[in-house]
Short mmCIF file of C-alpha atoms in Angstrom, two decimals:
data_model
loop_
_atom_site.label_atom_id
_atom_site.label_comp_id
_atom_site.label_asym_id
_atom_site.label_seq_id
_atom_site.Cartn_x
_atom_site.Cartn_y
_atom_site.Cartn_z
CA UNK Z 1 -26.07 1.50 16.91
CA UNK Z 2 -28.93 3.79 15.97
CA UNK Z 3 -27.96 7.45 16.65
CA UNK Z 4 -25.72 6.27 19.40
CA UNK Z 5 -24.94 9.40 21.34
CA UNK Z 6 -28.65 10.43 21.24
CA UNK Z 7 -29.51 7.29 23.16
CA UNK Z 8 -27.69 8.67 26.21
CA UNK Z 9 -29.77 10.92 28.52
CA UNK Z 10 -28.22 14.06 29.91
CA UNK Z 11 -28.46 14.37 33.61
CA UNK Z 12 -31.00 17.01 34.98
CA UNK Z 13 -28.26 18.85 36.67
CA UNK Z 14 -26.11 19.15 33.51
CA UNK Z 15 -28.86 20.05 30.94
CA UNK Z 16 -28.51 23.63 31.37
CA UNK Z 17 -24.70 23.29 30.52
CA UNK Z 18 -25.77 22.33 27.06
CA UNK Z 19 -27.77 25.53 26.29
CA UNK Z 20 -27.32 27.45 23.17
CA UNK Z 21 -29.08 30.07 21.08
CA UNK Z 22 -28.99 29.76 17.22
CA UNK Z 23 -29.35 33.57 16.80
CA UNK Z 24 -30.98 36.79 17.73
CA UNK Z 25 -34.75 36.43 18.23
CA UNK Z 26 -34.70 32.64 18.97
CA UNK Z 27 -35.20 31.14 22.23
CA UNK Z 28 -32.57 29.31 24.32
CA UNK Z 29 -32.50 25.53 23.53
CA UNK Z 30 -30.95 22.72 25.74
CA UNK Z 31 -30.13 19.16 24.99
CA UNK Z 32 -31.86 16.48 26.94
CA UNK Z 33 -29.96 13.74 25.11
CA UNK Z 34 -26.12 13.76 24.48
CA UNK Z 35 -25.24 15.57 21.40
CA UNK Z 36 -22.12 15.40 19.25
CA UNK Z 37 -19.51 18.02 20.02
CA UNK Z 38 -19.52 17.90 23.88
CA UNK Z 39 -15.93 17.62 25.06
CA UNK Z 40 -16.44 14.42 27.07
CA UNK Z 41 -19.13 12.88 24.90
CA UNK Z 42 -16.75 10.35 23.28
CA UNK Z 43 -15.27 9.15 26.60
CA UNK Z 44 -18.79 8.96 28.20
CA UNK Z 45 -20.17 6.91 25.30
CA UNK Z 46 -17.18 4.60 25.29
CA UNK Z 47 -17.48 4.05 29.10
CA UNK Z 48 -21.22 3.31 28.76
CA UNK Z 49 -20.49 0.63 26.01
CA UNK Z 50 -17.65 -0.83 28.02
CA UNK Z 51 -19.95 -1.08 31.07
CA UNK Z 52 -22.53 -2.92 28.96
CA UNK Z 53 -20.29 -5.29 26.89
CA UNK Z 54 -16.67 -4.85 28.01
CA UNK Z 55 -16.45 -8.00 30.03
CA UNK Z 56 -17.48 -10.26 26.98
CA UNK Z 57 -14.14 -11.76 25.42
CA UNK Z 58 -15.67 -12.19 22.00
CA UNK Z 59 -16.47 -8.41 21.61
CA UNK Z 60 -14.47 -5.41 20.60
CA UNK Z 61 -15.98 -1.96 21.03
CA UNK Z 62 -15.05 1.36 19.81
CA UNK Z 63 -17.64 3.96 20.35
CA UNK Z 64 -20.83 2.82 18.48
CA UNK Z 65 -19.01 0.24 16.44
CA UNK Z 66 -19.36 -3.40 17.96
CA UNK Z 67 -17.27 -6.15 16.52
CA UNK Z 68 -18.47 -9.74 17.63
CA UNK Z 69 -16.14 -12.63 16.56
CA UNK Z 70 -16.84 -16.40 17.01
CA UNK Z 71 -15.31 -19.75 15.88
CA UNK Z 72 -18.35 -21.08 14.20
CA UNK Z 73 -21.91 -20.15 13.35
CA UNK Z 74 -23.66 -21.96 16.24
CA UNK Z 75 -21.44 -20.04 18.76
CA UNK Z 76 -21.96 -16.87 16.85
CA UNK Z 77 -25.56 -17.06 17.30
CA UNK Z 78 -25.17 -17.45 20.97
CA UNK Z 79 -22.78 -14.43 21.00
CA UNK Z 80 -25.33 -12.27 19.21
CA UNK Z 81 -28.09 -13.33 21.53
CA UNK Z 82 -26.03 -12.40 24.54
CA UNK Z 83 -25.05 -9.02 23.12
CA UNK Z 84 -28.67 -8.21 22.00
CA UNK Z 85 -29.96 -9.09 25.45
CA UNK Z 86 -27.49 -6.79 27.13
CA UNK Z 87 -28.17 -4.00 24.81
CA UNK Z 88 -31.89 -4.41 25.25
CA UNK Z 89 -31.53 -4.47 28.96
CA UNK Z 90 -29.64 -1.20 28.66
CA UNK Z 91 -32.37 0.27 26.41
CA UNK Z 92 -29.65 0.75 23.50
CA UNK Z 93 -31.13 0.30 20.11
CA UNK Z 94 -29.53 -1.05 16.94
CA UNK Z 95 -29.98 0.43 13.55
CA UNK Z 96 -30.47 -2.53 11.16
CA UNK Z 97 -29.15 -0.77 8.09
CA UNK Z 98 -25.87 -0.36 9.86
CA UNK Z 99 -25.50 -4.05 10.90
CA UNK Z 100 -23.74 -6.94 9.13
CA UNK Z 101 -24.21 -10.47 10.42
CA UNK Z 102 -22.33 -13.72 9.84
CA UNK Z 103 -19.48 -12.14 7.93
CA UNK Z 104 -16.50 -14.32 6.91
CA UNK Z 105 -14.48 -11.16 6.54
CA UNK Z 106 -14.91 -7.69 7.79
CA UNK Z 107 -13.08 -4.36 7.72
CA UNK Z 108 -12.93 -2.56 11.30
CA UNK Z 109 -10.86 0.26 12.42
CA UNK Z 110 -8.45 -0.01 9.77
CA UNK Z 111 -8.00 -3.91 10.12
CA UNK Z 112 -9.44 -6.93 8.17
CA UNK Z 113 -10.75 -9.60 10.46
CA UNK Z 114 -11.33 -13.04 9.13
CA UNK Z 115 -10.81 -16.73 10.09
CA UNK Z 116 -7.02 -16.54 9.87
CA UNK Z 117 -6.79 -13.69 12.11
CA UNK Z 118 -6.37 -9.86 11.68
CA UNK Z 119 -4.28 -7.81 9.25
CA UNK Z 120 -3.98 -4.16 8.14
CA UNK Z 121 -6.62 -2.99 5.69
CA UNK Z 122 -4.96 -3.31 2.19
CA UNK Z 123 -6.27 0.22 1.43
CA UNK Z 124 -4.17 1.61 4.40
CA UNK Z 125 -1.19 -0.36 3.42
CA UNK Z 126 -1.31 0.97 -0.08
CA UNK Z 127 -1.54 4.52 1.38
CA UNK Z 128 1.52 3.90 3.40
CA UNK Z 129 3.44 2.34 0.60
CA UNK Z 130 2.68 5.29 -1.65
CA UNK Z 131 3.22 7.89 1.01
CA UNK Z 132 5.42 10.79 -0.47
CA UNK Z 133 8.71 11.80 1.15
CA UNK Z 134 7.64 14.10 4.01
CA UNK Z 135 8.67 17.88 3.69
CA UNK Z 136 7.39 19.32 6.74
CA UNK Z 137 7.27 18.45 10.47
CA UNK Z 138 3.54 17.90 10.13
CA UNK Z 139 4.01 15.44 7.16
CA UNK Z 140 6.38 13.50 9.40
CA UNK Z 141 3.94 13.37 12.27
CA UNK Z 142 1.15 12.27 10.10
CA UNK Z 143 3.21 9.48 8.45
CA UNK Z 144 4.28 8.08 11.91
CA UNK Z 145 0.84 8.36 13.18
CA UNK Z 146 -0.43 6.21 10.43
CA UNK Z 147 2.38 3.59 10.37
CA UNK Z 148 2.55 3.57 14.11
CA UNK Z 149 -0.94 2.38 14.33
CA UNK Z 150 0.26 -0.80 12.63
CA UNK Z 151 3.40 -1.35 14.70
CA UNK Z 152 2.20 -4.78 15.96
CA UNK Z 153 2.62 -6.08 12.49
CA UNK Z 154 5.98 -4.76 11.84
CA UNK Z 155 8.90 -6.85 13.36
CA UNK Z 156 11.46 -4.69 15.08
CA UNK Z 157 9.30 -1.66 14.42
CA UNK Z 158 11.17 0.55 17.23
CA UNK Z 159 14.54 0.04 15.74
CA UNK Z 160 13.32 0.48 12.22
CA UNK Z 161 11.55 3.67 13.03
CA UNK Z 162 14.12 5.19 15.39
CA UNK Z 163 15.57 7.80 12.88
CA UNK Z 164 12.19 9.20 11.98
CA UNK Z 165 10.79 8.93 15.42
CA UNK Z 166 13.77 10.91 16.89
CA UNK Z 167 13.17 13.54 14.25
CA UNK Z 168 9.57 13.74 15.44
CA UNK Z 169 10.90 14.07 19.17
CA UNK Z 170 13.46 16.79 18.20
CA UNK Z 171 10.54 18.71 16.53
CA UNK Z 172 8.06 18.45 19.37
CA UNK Z 173 7.89 22.08 19.94
CA UNK Z 174 7.71 23.04 16.05
CA UNK Z 175 4.64 23.86 14.25
CA UNK Z 176 3.41 21.52 11.40
CA UNK Z 177 4.46 23.80 8.60
CA UNK Z 178 8.14 24.01 9.62
CA UNK Z 179 10.29 22.24 7.03
CA UNK Z 180 11.82 18.95 8.55
CA UNK Z 181 15.43 17.90 8.35
CA UNK Z 182 15.42 14.82 6.12
CA UNK Z 183 18.84 13.03 5.78
CA UNK Z 184 19.93 9.70 4.60
CA UNK Z 185 19.03 7.85 7.93
CA UNK Z 186 15.51 9.23 7.87
CA UNK Z 187 15.17 8.28 4.18
CA UNK Z 188 16.22 4.67 4.79
CA UNK Z 189 13.90 4.43 7.76
CA UNK Z 190 11.15 5.85 5.79
CA UNK Z 191 11.40 3.45 2.95
CA UNK Z 192 11.78 0.44 5.31
CA UNK Z 193 8.63 1.36 6.97
CA UNK Z 194 6.76 2.00 3.83
CA UNK Z 195 7.42 -1.37 2.53
CA UNK Z 196 7.36 -3.41 5.95
CA UNK Z 197 3.56 -4.04 5.80
CA UNK Z 198 3.27 -5.53 2.38
CA UNK Z 199 2.91 -9.24 2.50
CA UNK Z 200 2.92 -9.71 6.21
CA UNK Z 201 0.82 -12.65 7.58
CA UNK Z 202 -2.23 -12.09 9.64
CA UNK Z 203 -1.85 -12.12 13.34
CA UNK Z 204 -3.78 -14.82 14.93
#
């Protein structure tokens, strides 16, 4: 989309809530279009896009990123037309420079989509496989956050991740910079998770 958030008008009653002053001697400014940085802006924009396109089974939406997938080119053209018509009716504008059409393979939200299905982005897989041994609670949380994003691709993920996940749970109240206890169980779990994504087939 072209300047996605800016396409959403702020209701008249809420415009004063966006007021800001850039400094002494400057007037007060207010947003009439939804800016970045408002607490509920992402949720508001996601809901808008879901209201417009969410019922279409061939569309995935994440904020201003729209993925349209089809079994063949003829169907893809029909799908594109329907999406364009809905966006036009909602007065949502696309940015041509941000659009890719008729792609046989595309990276989207850390995944690769193609005719075979969906698989983790190889760059993310490489990042996981080369992840250094965690030293702090924050390191452990970041690793589990990344590898957990791909749990659907890892058979028996819950059992494999249990020792590290239990460590995360035990340290729930600890700040990120606290040194993490790291024993043999955690190391085995960590090594299994690091290598689990390599060579996995795509999910249909």
